[in-house]
Short mmCIF file of C-alpha atoms in Angstrom, two decimals:
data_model
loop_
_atom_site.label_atom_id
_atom_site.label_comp_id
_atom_site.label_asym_id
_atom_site.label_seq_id
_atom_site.Cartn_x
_atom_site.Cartn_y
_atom_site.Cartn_z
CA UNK A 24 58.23 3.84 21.19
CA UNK A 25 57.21 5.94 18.27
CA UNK A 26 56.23 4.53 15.12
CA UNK A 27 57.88 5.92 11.76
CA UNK A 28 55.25 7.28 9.32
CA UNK A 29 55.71 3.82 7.33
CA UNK A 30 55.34 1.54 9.46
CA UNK A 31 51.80 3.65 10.44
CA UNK A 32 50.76 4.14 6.74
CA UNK A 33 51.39 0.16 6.38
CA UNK A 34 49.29 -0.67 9.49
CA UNK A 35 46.47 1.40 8.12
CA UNK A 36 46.37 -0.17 5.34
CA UNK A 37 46.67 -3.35 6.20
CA UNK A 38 43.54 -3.01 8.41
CA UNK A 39 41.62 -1.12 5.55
CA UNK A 40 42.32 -4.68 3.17
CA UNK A 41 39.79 -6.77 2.45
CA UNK A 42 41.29 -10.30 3.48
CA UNK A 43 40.57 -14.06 2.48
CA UNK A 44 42.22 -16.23 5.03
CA UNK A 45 42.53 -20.14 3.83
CA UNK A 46 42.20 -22.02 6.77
CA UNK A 47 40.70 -25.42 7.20
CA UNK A 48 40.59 -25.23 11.49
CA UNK A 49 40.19 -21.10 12.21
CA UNK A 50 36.67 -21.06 13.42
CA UNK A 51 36.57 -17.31 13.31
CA UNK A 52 38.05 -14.00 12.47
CA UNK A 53 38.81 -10.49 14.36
CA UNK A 54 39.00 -8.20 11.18
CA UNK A 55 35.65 -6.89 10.15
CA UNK A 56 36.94 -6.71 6.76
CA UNK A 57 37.90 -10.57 6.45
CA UNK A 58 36.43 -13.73 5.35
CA UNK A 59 37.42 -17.31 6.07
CA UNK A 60 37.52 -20.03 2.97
CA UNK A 61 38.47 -23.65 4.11
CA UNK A 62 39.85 -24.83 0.27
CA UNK A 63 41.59 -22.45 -2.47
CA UNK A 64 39.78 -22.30 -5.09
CA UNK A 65 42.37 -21.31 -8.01
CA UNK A 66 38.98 -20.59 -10.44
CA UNK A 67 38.07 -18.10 -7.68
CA UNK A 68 40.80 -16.71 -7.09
CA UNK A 69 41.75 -16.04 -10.90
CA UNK A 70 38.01 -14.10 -11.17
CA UNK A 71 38.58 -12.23 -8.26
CA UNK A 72 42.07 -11.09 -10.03
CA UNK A 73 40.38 -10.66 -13.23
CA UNK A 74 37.92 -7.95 -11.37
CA UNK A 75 40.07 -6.73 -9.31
CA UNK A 76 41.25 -2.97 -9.55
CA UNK A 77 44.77 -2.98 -7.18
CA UNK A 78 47.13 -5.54 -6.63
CA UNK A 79 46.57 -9.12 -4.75
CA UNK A 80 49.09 -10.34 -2.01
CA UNK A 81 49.26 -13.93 -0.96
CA UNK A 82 51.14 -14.23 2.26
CA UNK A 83 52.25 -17.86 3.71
CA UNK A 84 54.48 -20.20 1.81
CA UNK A 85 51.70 -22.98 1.31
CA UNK A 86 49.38 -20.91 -0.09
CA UNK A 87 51.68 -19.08 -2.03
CA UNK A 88 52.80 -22.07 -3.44
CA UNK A 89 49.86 -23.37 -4.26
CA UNK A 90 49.06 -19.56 -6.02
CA UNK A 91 52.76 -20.30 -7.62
CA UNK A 92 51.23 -23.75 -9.15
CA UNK A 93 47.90 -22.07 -10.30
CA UNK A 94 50.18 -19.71 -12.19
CA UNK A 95 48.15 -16.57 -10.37
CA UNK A 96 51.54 -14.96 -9.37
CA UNK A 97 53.24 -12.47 -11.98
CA UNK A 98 55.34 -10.96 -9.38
#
């Protein structure tokens, strides 16, 4: 099935991301781009925003809840 040119631009971006995945039992990651933290850490996530130069996506309703709480979402 052909992809439209969307749905390819958003795959290659998504694998071009740098990722933080919060997990407290993934022992490992595929991505070569991606990182695995076992607690958020609002503090670090609020610096990383600070010095960041594009916009931050949280996926997952925990942790975007917890992001919510932290008041790091202003979108």
């Amino acid at each position: 099935m052909p992809r439209s040119p969307h749905i390819l631009q958003y795959a290659r971006d998504w694998q071009a991301a740098e990722m933080i995945v919060y997990s407290t039992t993934l022992e490992s990651v595929t991505s070569a781009k991606t990182r695995i933290e076992r607690t958020f850490d609002p503090d670090a996530v609020r610096k990383l925003k600070a010095e960041a130069d594009h916009d931050l996506t949280v996926d997952g309703p925990n942790l975007a809840a917890q992001a919510i709480s932290a008041g790091l979402v202003d979108e």
